[in-house]
Each structure stands twice: as C-alpha cells, then as structure tokens.
XYZ file of C-alpha atoms in Angstrom:
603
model
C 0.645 36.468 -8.964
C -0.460 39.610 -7.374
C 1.467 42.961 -6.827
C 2.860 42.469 -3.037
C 1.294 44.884 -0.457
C 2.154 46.360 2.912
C 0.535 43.429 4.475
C 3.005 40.963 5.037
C 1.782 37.333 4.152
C 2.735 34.508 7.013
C 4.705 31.854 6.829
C 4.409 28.761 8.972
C 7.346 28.880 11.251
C 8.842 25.543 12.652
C 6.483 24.295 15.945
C 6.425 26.576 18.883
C 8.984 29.103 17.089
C 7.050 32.332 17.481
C 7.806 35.281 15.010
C 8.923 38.549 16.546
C 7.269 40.770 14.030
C 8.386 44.374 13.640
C 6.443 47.256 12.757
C 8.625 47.734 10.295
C 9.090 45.801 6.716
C 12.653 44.508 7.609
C 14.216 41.212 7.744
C 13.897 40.747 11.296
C 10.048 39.744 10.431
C 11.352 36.263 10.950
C 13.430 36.126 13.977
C 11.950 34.312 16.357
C 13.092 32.702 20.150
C 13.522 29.216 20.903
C 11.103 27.667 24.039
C 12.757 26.373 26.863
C 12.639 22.291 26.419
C 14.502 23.879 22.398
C 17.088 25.799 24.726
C 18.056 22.540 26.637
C 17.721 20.442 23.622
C 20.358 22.871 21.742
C 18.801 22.122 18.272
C 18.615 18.980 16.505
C 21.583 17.041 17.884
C 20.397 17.838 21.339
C 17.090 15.614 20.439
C 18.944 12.857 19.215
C 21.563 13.211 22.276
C 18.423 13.416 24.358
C 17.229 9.828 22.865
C 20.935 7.906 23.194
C 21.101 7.793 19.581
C 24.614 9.787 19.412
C 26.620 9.983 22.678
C 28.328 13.159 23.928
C 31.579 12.125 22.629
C 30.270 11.804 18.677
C 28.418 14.921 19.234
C 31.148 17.292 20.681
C 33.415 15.777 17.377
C 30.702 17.376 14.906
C 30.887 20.601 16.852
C 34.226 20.714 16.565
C 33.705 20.029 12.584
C 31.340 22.565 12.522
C 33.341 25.301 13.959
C 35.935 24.172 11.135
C 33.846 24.562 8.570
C 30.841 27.108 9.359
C 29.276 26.811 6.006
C 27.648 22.891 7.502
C 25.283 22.280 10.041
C 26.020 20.642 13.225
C 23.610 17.784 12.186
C 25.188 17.970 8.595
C 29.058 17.446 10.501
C 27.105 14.399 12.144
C 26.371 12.395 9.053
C 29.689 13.093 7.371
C 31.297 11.774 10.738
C 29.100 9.002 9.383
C 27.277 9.472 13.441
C 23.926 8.878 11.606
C 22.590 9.027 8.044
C 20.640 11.758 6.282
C 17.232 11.005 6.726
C 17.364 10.225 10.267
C 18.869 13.732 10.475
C 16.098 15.466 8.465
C 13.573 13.490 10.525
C 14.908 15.254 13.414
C 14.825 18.478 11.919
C 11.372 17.981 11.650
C 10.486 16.584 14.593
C 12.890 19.421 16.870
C 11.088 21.623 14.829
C 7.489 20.146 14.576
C 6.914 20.412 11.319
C 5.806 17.064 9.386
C 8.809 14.891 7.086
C 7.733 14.273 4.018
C 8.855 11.472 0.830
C 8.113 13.311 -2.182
C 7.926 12.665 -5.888
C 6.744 14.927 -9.094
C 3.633 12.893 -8.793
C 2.881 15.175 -5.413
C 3.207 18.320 -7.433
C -0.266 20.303 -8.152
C 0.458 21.358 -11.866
C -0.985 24.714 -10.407
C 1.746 25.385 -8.555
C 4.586 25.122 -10.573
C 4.786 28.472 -12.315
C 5.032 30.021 -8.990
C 8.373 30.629 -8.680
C 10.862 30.037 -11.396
C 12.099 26.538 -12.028
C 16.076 27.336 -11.348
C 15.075 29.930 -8.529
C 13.738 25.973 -6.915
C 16.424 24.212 -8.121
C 19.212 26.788 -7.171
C 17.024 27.117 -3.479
C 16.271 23.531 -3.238
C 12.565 24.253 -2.114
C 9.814 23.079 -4.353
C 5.810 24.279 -3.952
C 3.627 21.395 -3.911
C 0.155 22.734 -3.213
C -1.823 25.452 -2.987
C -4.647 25.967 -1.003
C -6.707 29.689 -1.852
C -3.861 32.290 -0.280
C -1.051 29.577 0.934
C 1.145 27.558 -0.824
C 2.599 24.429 0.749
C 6.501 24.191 0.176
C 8.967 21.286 0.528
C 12.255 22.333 2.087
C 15.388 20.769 3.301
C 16.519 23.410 5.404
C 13.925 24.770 7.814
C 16.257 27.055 9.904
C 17.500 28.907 6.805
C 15.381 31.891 8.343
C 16.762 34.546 5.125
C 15.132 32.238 2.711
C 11.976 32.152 4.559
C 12.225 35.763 4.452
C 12.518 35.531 0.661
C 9.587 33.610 0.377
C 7.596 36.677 1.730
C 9.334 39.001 -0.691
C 8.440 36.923 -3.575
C 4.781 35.341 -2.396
C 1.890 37.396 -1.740
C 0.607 34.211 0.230
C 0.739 32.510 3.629
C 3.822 29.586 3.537
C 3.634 26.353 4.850
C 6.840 23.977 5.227
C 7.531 20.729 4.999
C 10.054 18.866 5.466
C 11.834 16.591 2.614
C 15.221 15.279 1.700
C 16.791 17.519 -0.894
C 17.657 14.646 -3.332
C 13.688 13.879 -3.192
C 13.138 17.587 -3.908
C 16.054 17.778 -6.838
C 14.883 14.503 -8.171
C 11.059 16.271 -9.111
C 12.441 19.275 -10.334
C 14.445 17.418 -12.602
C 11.587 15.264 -13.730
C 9.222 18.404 -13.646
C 11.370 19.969 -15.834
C 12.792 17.419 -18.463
C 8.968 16.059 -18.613
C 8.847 12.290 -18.854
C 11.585 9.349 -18.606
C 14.009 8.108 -20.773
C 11.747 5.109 -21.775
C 8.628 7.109 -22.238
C 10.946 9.546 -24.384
C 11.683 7.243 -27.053
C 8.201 5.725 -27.153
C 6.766 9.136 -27.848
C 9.658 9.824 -30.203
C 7.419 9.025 -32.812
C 3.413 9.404 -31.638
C 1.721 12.542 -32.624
C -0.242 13.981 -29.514
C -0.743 17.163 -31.254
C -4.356 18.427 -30.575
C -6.734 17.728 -33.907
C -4.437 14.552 -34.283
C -7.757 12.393 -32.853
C -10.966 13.691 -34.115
C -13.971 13.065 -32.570
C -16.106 11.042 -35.236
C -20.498 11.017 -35.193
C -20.265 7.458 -36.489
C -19.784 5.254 -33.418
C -17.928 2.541 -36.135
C -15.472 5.292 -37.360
C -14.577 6.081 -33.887
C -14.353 2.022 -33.165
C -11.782 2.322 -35.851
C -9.805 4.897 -35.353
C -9.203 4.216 -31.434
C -7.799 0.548 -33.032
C -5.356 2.438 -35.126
C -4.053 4.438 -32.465
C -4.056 1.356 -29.883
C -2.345 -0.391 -33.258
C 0.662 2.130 -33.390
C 4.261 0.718 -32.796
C 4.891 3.600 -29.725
C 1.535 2.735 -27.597
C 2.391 -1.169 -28.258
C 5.931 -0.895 -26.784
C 4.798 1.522 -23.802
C 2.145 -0.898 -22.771
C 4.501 -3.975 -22.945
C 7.000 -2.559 -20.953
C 4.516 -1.429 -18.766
C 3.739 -5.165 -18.058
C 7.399 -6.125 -18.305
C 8.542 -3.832 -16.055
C 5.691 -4.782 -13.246
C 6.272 -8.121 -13.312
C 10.013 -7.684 -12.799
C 9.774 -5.476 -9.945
C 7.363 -8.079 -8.102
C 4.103 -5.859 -8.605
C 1.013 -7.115 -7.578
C -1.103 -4.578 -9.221
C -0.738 -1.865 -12.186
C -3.001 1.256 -11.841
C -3.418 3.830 -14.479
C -4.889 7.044 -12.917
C -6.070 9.751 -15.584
C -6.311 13.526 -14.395
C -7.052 16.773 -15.712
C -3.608 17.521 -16.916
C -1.186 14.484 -15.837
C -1.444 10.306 -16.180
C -0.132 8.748 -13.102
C 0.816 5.363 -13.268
C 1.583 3.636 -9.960
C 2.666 -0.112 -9.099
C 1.682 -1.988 -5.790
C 4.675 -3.430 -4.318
C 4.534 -5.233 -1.148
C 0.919 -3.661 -0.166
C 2.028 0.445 -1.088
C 1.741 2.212 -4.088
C 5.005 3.637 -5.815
C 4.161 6.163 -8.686
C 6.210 5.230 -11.873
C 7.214 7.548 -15.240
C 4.424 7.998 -17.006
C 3.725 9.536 -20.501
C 1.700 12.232 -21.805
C -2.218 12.100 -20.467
C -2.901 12.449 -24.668
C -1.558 8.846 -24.159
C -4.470 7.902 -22.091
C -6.996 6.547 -24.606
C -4.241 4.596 -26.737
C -3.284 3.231 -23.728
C -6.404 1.857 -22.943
C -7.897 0.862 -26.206
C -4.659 -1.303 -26.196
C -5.605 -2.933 -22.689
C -8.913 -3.421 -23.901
C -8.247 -5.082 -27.294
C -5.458 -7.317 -25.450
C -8.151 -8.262 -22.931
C -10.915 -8.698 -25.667
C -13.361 -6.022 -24.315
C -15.146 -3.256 -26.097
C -13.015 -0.421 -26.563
C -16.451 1.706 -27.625
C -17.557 1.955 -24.444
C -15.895 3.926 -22.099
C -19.163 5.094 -19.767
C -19.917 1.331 -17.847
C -16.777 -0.642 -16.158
C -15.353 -3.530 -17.900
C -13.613 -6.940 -16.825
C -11.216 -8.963 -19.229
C -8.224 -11.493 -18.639
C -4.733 -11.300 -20.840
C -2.863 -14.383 -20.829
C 0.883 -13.483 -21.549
C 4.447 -14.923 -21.216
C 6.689 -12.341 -19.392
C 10.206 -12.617 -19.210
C 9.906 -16.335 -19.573
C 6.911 -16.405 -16.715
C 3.023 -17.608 -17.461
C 1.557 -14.799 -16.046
C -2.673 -13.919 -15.832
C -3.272 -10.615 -15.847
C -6.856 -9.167 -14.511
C -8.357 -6.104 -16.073
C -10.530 -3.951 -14.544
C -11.479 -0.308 -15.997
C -13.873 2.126 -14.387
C -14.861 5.681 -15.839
C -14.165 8.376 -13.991
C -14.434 12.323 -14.198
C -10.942 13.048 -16.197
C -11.585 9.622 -18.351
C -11.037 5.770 -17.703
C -9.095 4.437 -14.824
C -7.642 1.024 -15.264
C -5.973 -1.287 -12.709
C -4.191 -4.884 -13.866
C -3.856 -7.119 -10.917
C -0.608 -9.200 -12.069
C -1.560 -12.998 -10.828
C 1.870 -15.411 -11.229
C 1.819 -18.689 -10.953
C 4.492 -19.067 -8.665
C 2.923 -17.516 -6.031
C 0.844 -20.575 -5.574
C 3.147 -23.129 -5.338
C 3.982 -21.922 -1.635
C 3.094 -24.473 1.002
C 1.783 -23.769 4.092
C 5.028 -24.008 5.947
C 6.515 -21.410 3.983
C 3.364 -18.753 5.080
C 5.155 -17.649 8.448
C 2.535 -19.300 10.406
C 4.042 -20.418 14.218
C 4.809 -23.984 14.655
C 1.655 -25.240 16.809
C -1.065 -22.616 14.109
C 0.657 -24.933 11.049
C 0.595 -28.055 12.746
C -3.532 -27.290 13.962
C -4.379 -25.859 10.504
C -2.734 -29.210 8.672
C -4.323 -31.195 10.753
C -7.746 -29.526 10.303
C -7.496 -29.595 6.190
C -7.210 -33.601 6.689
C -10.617 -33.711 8.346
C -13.543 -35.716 6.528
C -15.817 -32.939 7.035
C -16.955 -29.592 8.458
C -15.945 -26.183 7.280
C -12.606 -24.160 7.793
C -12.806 -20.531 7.559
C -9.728 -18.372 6.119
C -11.053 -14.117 6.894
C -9.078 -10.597 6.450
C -9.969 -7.756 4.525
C -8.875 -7.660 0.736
C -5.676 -8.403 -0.222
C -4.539 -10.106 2.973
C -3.506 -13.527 1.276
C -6.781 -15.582 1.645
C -6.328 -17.004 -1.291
C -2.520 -17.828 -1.569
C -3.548 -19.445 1.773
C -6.648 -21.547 0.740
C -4.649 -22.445 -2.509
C -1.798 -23.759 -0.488
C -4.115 -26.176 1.777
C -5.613 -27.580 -1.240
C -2.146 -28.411 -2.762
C -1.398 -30.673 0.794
C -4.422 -33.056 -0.113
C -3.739 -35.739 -2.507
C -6.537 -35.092 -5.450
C -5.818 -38.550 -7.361
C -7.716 -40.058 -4.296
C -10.103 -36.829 -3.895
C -12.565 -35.204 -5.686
C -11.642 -31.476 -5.113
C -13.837 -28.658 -6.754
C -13.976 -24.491 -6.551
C -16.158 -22.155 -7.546
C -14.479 -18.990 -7.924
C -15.343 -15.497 -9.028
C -12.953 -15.067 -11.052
C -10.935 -18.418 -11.077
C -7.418 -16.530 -10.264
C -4.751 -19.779 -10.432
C -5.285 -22.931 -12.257
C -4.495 -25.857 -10.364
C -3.676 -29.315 -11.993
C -6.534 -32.177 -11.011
C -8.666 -30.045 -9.466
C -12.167 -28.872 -10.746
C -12.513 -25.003 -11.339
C -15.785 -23.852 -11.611
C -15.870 -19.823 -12.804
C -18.832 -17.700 -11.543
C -21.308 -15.492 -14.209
C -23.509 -13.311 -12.175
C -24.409 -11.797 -15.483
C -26.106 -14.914 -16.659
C -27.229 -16.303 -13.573
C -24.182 -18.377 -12.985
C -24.264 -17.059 -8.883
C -22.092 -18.846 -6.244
C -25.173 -20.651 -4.668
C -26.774 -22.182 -8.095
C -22.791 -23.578 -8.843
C -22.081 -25.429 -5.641
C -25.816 -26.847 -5.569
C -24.458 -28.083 -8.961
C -20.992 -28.925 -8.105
C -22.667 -30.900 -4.860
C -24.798 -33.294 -7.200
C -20.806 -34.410 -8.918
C -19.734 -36.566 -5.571
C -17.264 -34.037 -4.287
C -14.877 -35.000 -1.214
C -13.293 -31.189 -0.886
C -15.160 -27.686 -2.071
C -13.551 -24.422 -1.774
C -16.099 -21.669 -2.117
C -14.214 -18.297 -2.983
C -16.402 -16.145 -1.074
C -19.247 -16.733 1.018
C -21.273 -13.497 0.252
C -24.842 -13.970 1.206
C -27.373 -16.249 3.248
C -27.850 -19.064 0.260
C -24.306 -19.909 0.263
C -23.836 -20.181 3.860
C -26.745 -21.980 3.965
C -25.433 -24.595 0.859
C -22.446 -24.520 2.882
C -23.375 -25.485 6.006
C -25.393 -28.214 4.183
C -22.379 -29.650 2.617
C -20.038 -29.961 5.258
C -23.035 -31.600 7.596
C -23.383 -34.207 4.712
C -19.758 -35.434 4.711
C -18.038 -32.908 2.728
C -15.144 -30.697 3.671
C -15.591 -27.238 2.744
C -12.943 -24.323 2.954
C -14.401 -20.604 2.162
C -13.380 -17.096 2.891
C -15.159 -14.219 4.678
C -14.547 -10.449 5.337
C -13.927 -10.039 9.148
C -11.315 -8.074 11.201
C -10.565 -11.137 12.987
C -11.727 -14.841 13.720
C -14.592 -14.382 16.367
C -16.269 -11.760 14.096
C -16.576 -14.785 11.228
C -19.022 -16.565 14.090
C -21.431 -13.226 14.509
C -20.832 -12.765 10.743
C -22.467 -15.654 9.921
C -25.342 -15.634 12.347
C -25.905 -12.083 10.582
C -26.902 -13.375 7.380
C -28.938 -15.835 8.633
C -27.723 -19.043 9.359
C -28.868 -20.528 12.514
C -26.523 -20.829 15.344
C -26.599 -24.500 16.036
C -26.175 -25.344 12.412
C -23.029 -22.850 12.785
C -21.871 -24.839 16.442
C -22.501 -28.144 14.278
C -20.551 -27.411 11.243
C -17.584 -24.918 11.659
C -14.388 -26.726 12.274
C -11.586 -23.680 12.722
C -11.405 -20.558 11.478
C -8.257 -18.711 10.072
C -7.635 -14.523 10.693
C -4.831 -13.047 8.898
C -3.216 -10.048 7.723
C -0.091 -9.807 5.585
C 3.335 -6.984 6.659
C 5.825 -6.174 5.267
C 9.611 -7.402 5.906
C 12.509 -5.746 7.389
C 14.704 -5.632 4.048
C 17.693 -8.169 4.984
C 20.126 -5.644 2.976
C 19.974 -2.670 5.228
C 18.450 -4.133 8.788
C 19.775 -2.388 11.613
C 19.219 -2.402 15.714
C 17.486 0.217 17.251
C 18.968 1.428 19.977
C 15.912 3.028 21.597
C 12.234 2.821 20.974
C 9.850 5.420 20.038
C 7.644 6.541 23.059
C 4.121 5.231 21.151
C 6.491 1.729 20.117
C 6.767 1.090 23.757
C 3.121 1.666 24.289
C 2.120 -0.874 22.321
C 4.478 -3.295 23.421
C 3.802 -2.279 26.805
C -0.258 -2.542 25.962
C 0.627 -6.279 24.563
C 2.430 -7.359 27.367
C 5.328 -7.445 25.613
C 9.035 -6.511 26.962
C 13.256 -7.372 26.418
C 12.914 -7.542 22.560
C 15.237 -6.609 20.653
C 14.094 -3.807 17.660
C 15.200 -3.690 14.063
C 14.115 -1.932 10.682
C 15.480 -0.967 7.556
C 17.495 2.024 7.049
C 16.878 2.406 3.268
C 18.482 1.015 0.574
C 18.365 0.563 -3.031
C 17.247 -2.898 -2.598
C 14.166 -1.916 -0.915
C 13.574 1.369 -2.584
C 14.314 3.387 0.220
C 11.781 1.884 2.155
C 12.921 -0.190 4.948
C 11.169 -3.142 3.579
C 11.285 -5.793 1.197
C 8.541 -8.777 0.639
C 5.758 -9.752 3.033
C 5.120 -12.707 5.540
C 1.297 -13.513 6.974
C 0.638 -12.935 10.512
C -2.317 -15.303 12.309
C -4.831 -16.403 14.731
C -6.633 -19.861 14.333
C -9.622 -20.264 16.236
C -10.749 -24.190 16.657
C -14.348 -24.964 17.149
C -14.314 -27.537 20.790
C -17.687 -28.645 22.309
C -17.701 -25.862 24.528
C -17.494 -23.331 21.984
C -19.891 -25.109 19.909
C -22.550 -24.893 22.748
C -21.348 -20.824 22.886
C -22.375 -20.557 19.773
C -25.418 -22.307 19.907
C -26.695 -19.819 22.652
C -26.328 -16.925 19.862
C -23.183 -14.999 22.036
C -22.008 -11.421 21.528
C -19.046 -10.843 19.806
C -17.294 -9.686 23.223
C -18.387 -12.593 24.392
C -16.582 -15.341 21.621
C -13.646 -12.856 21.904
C -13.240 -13.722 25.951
C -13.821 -17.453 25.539
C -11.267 -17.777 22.597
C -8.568 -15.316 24.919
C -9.722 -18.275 27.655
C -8.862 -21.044 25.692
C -5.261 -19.662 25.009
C -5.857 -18.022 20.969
C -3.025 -16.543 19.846
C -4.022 -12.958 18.296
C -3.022 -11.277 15.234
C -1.212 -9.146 17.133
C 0.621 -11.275 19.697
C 1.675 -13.130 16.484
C 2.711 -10.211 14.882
C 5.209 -9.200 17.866
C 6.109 -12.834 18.210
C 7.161 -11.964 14.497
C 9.224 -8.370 15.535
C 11.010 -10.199 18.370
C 12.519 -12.413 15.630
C 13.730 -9.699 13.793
C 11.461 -10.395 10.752
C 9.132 -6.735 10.937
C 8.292 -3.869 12.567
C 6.094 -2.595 15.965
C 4.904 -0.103 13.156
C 3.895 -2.118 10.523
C 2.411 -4.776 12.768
C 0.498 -1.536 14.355
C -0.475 -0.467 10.872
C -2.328 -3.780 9.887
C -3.974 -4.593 12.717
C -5.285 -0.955 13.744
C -9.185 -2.040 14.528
C-alpha cells in the first residue's frame, strides 16, 4: 500500500449524495446534502412508508424507540418492533441510497484484497473488501450512512471506494471463514494429508507419475473428502457438483434448484487428489489431464441408487470437473405431478396414445425435457409395446424398455442407431436429441411409417421447433405430415412453503409485466428467507408450458414454409397458452414468483 498523499482518493457516496469537499483535509470531506425526493422521503423508513409497507402508526413507534435509544437506527428500531425483517431493511438502505444489495460469501473475496486492511480492523468495522480494480477497491458494508467510517476509509486507502451493500451476518460469516481457513469437515480430512510443497514431485516417467497420482487419490483423507462430497450433494437435493480450480483457491459449488451455492472447500493442493480420485472411480485415465474426459460412477448413497455423470475439462489453473447427480426417483414422476394445467395434461396424454406421428418436448438445457419424455413413456403399457431410445448418454434405466447408448467416437451416431433400432419392429422411439438433418429426416420417416416417435429440440419456445426443423433441412410438407404436438417448457423455482408471505404492494417493473400480460387482481407471495430454503425464498421447482397441436390448418401453414412471426400469430389464434401466461397462471396460485417467471422466460 502506498504512502497517502495530499490528494484525497474518492469514495463512492450513496446515489445522488454529492460530497461537499473542502479545501481543506478535514472530516467534513464527506458531508454531503440530501436531494429533494431524499428530504420528503426522510431516509429509509420514508421509502418503505412511501410504498405502504409500514403505516404511519408503526413508523412514528420506531421513532419514538429511536429517540430512546440513539445508539440504533430508525430502520434498526423497525425490525426490533418486529415492523419488518433485516434484509428488507438493508434492501432499502440500498435502494434509498442507490447503491446495489449484495449476498456475499468468502467465495466473492479476490485473495488480492484481503491484506488490505487488517482482518479485526474488518471484523471490529464490519466492512469487508471484495475486489479491486487498478486504484479502487470494492467494499461490502452494512451501514452506508456511517459517514466517519467512510472518512476512515480515505485515511487508511490511498484508493477510490466503492460500496456495497450486504447484511452484516453475510459479511461476519466470510471473515470468519477467511480467517479460520476451511470447515470443520475439510479440517479433519486434512488433519492428516501433507500439502507441503515438494510433497508431489513432478516425475519424467509418465508411469511413475501414473503411480504416484494413484497413491495420493488412494490416501484415507482424499477418499473421505470425495465421499462426503457425494454424500453431502445428494442429501441436499443437488443436481450437479462442480469443482472450479483457481490460481490460489478451489471452489466447490452445488446446483440446487437451477443456482449455484458455493460450499467449504479444501486446500487447491487438494485439487489433483481430488480428481485422480473422480477419475479412477469413473474408470478414466488419470494421465491425461490436457483433453476432456467422460465416465459414469454407479454408487449407493444414503441407501439411494444413484448415477453419477463425470465430465472434466482442462482449464488455465488445472482441471475443472462437474458430476451431474442423476437419481432414480426423479423418474418415477408422472405427468400429472409436472404442474402442467388441466386441459395441457389431458392434450399431451392423449397425444402419447397416438399410433403415430411425432411429439416434440423443446427448452434450453436443463429445463426438464427429459424427466418429461421419461414420464410419457412410463404411461404406455410396454408388455403390449415395443418401446426403444437411443440416448447420448442413456441417463435413467427404465424396466422393459430398450436403451440404446450413442458412441460418436466409434461411429455409433444417433442416425446409424435408429436406422438400426427401425429394422427391430418398434411401436414407440424416443430419440434423445434431434441434432442434425439425418435424424430429422429418419424421424420423419418413422413416424410416416406407423411409428410414434417422441424427441427433443433446442428452441425458446414451440413455434421456433417448426422453423427449426425446416432449417436443417427437412421439407415442410413432410414436417405438416408428420408432427403431431409440440411441448415448450421451462422449469422455476417454488415459493418455499416454510416462509411464504403476501406482498402487500408490487414492485413498479412486477406490475409491468403483469400489466404487459394482461394480467390483474392477483394476489403476490414469495419467500422471506428461511433456513429451509437457504435464505433464498425458494425451495424445489415445478415446469411451466405451452403445447402446440398440429390441426389441418396448421399443417397447410406449414406446408407453405411460414415465418416464425407468422406460426407465432396462428398458434396465439388458435387459443395456445404461452410459457408465460402459464407461468402467471402459476403466481396467481401462489406457487412462484412474477420474478422468477420473468427470469426464465426473458427472450
């Protein structure tokens, strides 16, 4: 850190609050004068009085408190009146004083930046740097009207400031963690694992290195880290480990419910053992660490079958790994359990019962395609059908049902399997993915020779699959002639039934939307935050939908090669229900959010 100079660095005052700076090097550097929609507001509390979330009466009692007790906030007298809760308060803050709020963990700590100010100077202040950026430093702060210790920053940084807001556990929680290093359960599996440097030597013989990366993947500490790595996933409802190496940190992160939530991780000396134990579990080479890799680990957690996919991919700072955590239950779902509306269930069931044709399921990765196709094949009665997939990979194993993996690698390519698979007298084919011209052609095929076929394809909604189609190169009237319905969704998160609560007003862009939708009278809910839902407002997900069926009319559309505007008219003509409509169908049942249906269904 430099010497400080007579230039004074800035700092990034809250919104519109414009320093009054003195030609001299006092404290008044930082005073500043509120604009005139802040001096009818009166702070904080006048915002939320402003939006009828606290009435006069609850805010006049705080006052009171606060003139009691000078040492709390007005906002701070609110809460323990128990008016509103914490984080709605610092939200305010930050919004009064337009500045952005911020959820923080260590994990959002440049390493850079932490020997900036001393660690119990930040833990006595409750501020913690998180980034720096050439001459400024970005800090997290609780308090942003605490003008003296924005002064102090300027006595102790040479450096421009700039704030945002978090909630001081958030901020107490990282220094904690910053400072004691990692968990409790990383602790005592590094007890005993020597990450000294020298402790791995770098060997000329590729075979000696072979074997020594075994031996360290072989140790008792890298064993038990990686096990309760899985454990722990699996019993927090994880969809997907991922194992991020950097210069000077591992993160580890889980994907719950469609986010990412950083976990404890140990040492990045770790890294390597760490992998060379994923990659001996999933029988690849742990030699090579310059080409990706794909391998499967079958395993029995806490009672539970569970598949898990591995996927590793080098990177600059060393090999990133993500484990997508497949469970068997997660198929046994039906259909009526998906959140699809009454009439979409009843049109989809009836369509899977058809003889022939081909049914369409499209959204991006991740949206539930398969869960969904899965399902539909579990309402047709395979001791009277002959139902075969090809798959790339085959993710769930279903019981009569023939599963066909895919091997690009040796030629084993979606098209030469289902010409295969056709030539075995097949009543129902699920193709995983149509990704190219020959399948869609060999699809079309089948379903205009008696055979039912259900697919996927990567479209933003169920008109696109139509243009899609004619993209790669299938002709239009064999499209018209074939395609029975086609299936859009997207899956959002749940309001999490433990801490749902009303809201009493909507946001200004919330009532755009709804207004934009043609939507109005609702009731609004979310999720204050609980422990439940890991402070997030939501727990689990439910699909949202639009089914588009293929009538005569629309077949002769079709035919005539149309624009994408114009399928998107006819199917709003013929009454389709869109992702969105079904998503706010969804929030005026209480189930989600205007924001998260906003969120998914952005394009």
């Amino acid at each position: 850190m430099g010497p400080v100079d007579n230039k004074k660095p800035s700092i990034k005052l809250p919104g519109d609050l414009s320093a009054a700076h003195s030609s001299g090097g006092s404290g008044n550097d930082y005073l500043w004068q509120p604009s005139p929609d802040q001096t009818a507001r009166r702070g904080p509390e006048g915002l939320l009085l402003a939006k009828g979330v606290i009435t006069a009466e609850l805010l006049d009692e705080a006052r009171a408190k606060q003139a009691d007790d000078p040492r709390i906030s007005v906002l701070e007298a609110l809460v323990k009146n128990g008016a509103i809760d914490e984080m709605l308060a610092l939200q305010t803050t930050a919004e009064y004083f337009k500045l952005p709020f911020r959820r923080i963990t260590e994990q959002d700590v440049n390493p850079d930046v932490l020997d900036i100010l001393p660690m119990d100077y930040l833990r006595a202040k409750s501020v913690l740097p998180l980034d720096k950026h050439q001459n400024s430093v970005v800090m997290a702060i609780s308090n942003p009207e605490d003008i003296f210790l924005l002064d102090d920053f300027r006595r102790r940084l040479n450096m421009s400031v700039k704030l945002v807001v978090s909630p001081p556990a958030d901020i107490q929680k990282a220094i904690a963690e910053l400072s004691a290093g990692p968990s409790a359960q990383v602790d005592e599996i590094l007890s005993d694992f020597d990450v000294d440097e020298g402790s791995v030597e770098v060997m000329d013989e590729e075979a000696e290195q072979v074997e020594d990366l075994e031996k360290m993947a072989g140790e008792s500490p890298v064993i038990r880290y990686v096990n309760f790595l899985i454990s722990s996933a699996v019993h927090e409802g994880a969809s997907d480990i991922h194992i991020e190496p950097g210069k000077k940190r591992l993160r580890v992160r889980f994907r719950m419910d469609g986010i990412l939530f950083d976990q404890s991780a140990p040492s990045v000396q770790m890294q390597a053992a760490i992998l060379s134990r994923l990659k001996i579990m999933a029988k690849l080479d742990i030699a090579e660490t310059r080409l990706p890799q794909d391998g499967r680990i079958r395993a029995t957690v806490h009672g539970r079958n569970v598949d898990l996919r591995v996927s590793t991919l080098p990177t600059v700072h060393g090999e990133k790994c993500v484990i997508r955590i497949l469970d068997n239950r997660s198929i046994t779902v039906g259909l009526e359990q998906l959140g699809m509306a009454v009439d979409t269930l009843d049109e989809i069931q009836n369509q899977i019962h058809q003889p022939n044709g081909i049914i369409l399921v499209t959204g991006p990765t991740g949206s539930g395609k398969s869960t969904t196709l899965y399902s539909a094949l579990q309402i047709l009665d395979s001791s009277k059908l002959n139902i075969s997939t090809v798959e790339d990979p085959v993710e769930y194993e279903l019981a009569s049902i023939n599963q066909v993996h895919v091997h690009e690698s040796i030629g084993m390519t979606f098209s030469i399997a289902l010409r295969s698979l056709l030539r075995q007298d097949p009543d129902v084919v699920m193709i995983g993915e149509i990704r190219d011209a020959e399948t869609a052609r060999i699809a079309v095929q089948a379903s205009l020779t008696g055979h039912l076929v259900l697919s996927t394809l990567h479209t933003n909604d169920a008109p696109s699959c139509i243009t899609r189609l004619i993209n790669i190169g299938v002709e239009p009237y064999l499209i018209s002639a074939a395609l029975n319905a086609i299936l859009a969704q997207r899956l959002v998160r749940k309001i999490c039934p433990d801490c749902k609560i009303e809201v009493t007003e909507a946001s200004q862009r919330e009532m755009e939307h709804l207004t934009r939708c043609g939507v109005s009278g609702i009731k609004l809910y979310r999720g204050a935050g609980c422990e439940k839902c890991r402070q997030t407002g939501y727990k689990g997900r439910l699909g949202i939908y639009e089914l588009l069926t293929v009538d005569d009319e629309m077949g002769d559309l079709i035919s005539h090669c149309p624009s994408l505007m114009e399928l998107r008219n006819y199917a709003k003509k013929i009454g389709m229900r869109n992702l969105r409509i079904d998503g706010f169908e969804k929030v005026a049942a209480g189930l989600t959010t205007v924001a998260e249906i906003m969120r998914v269904t952005q394009s």
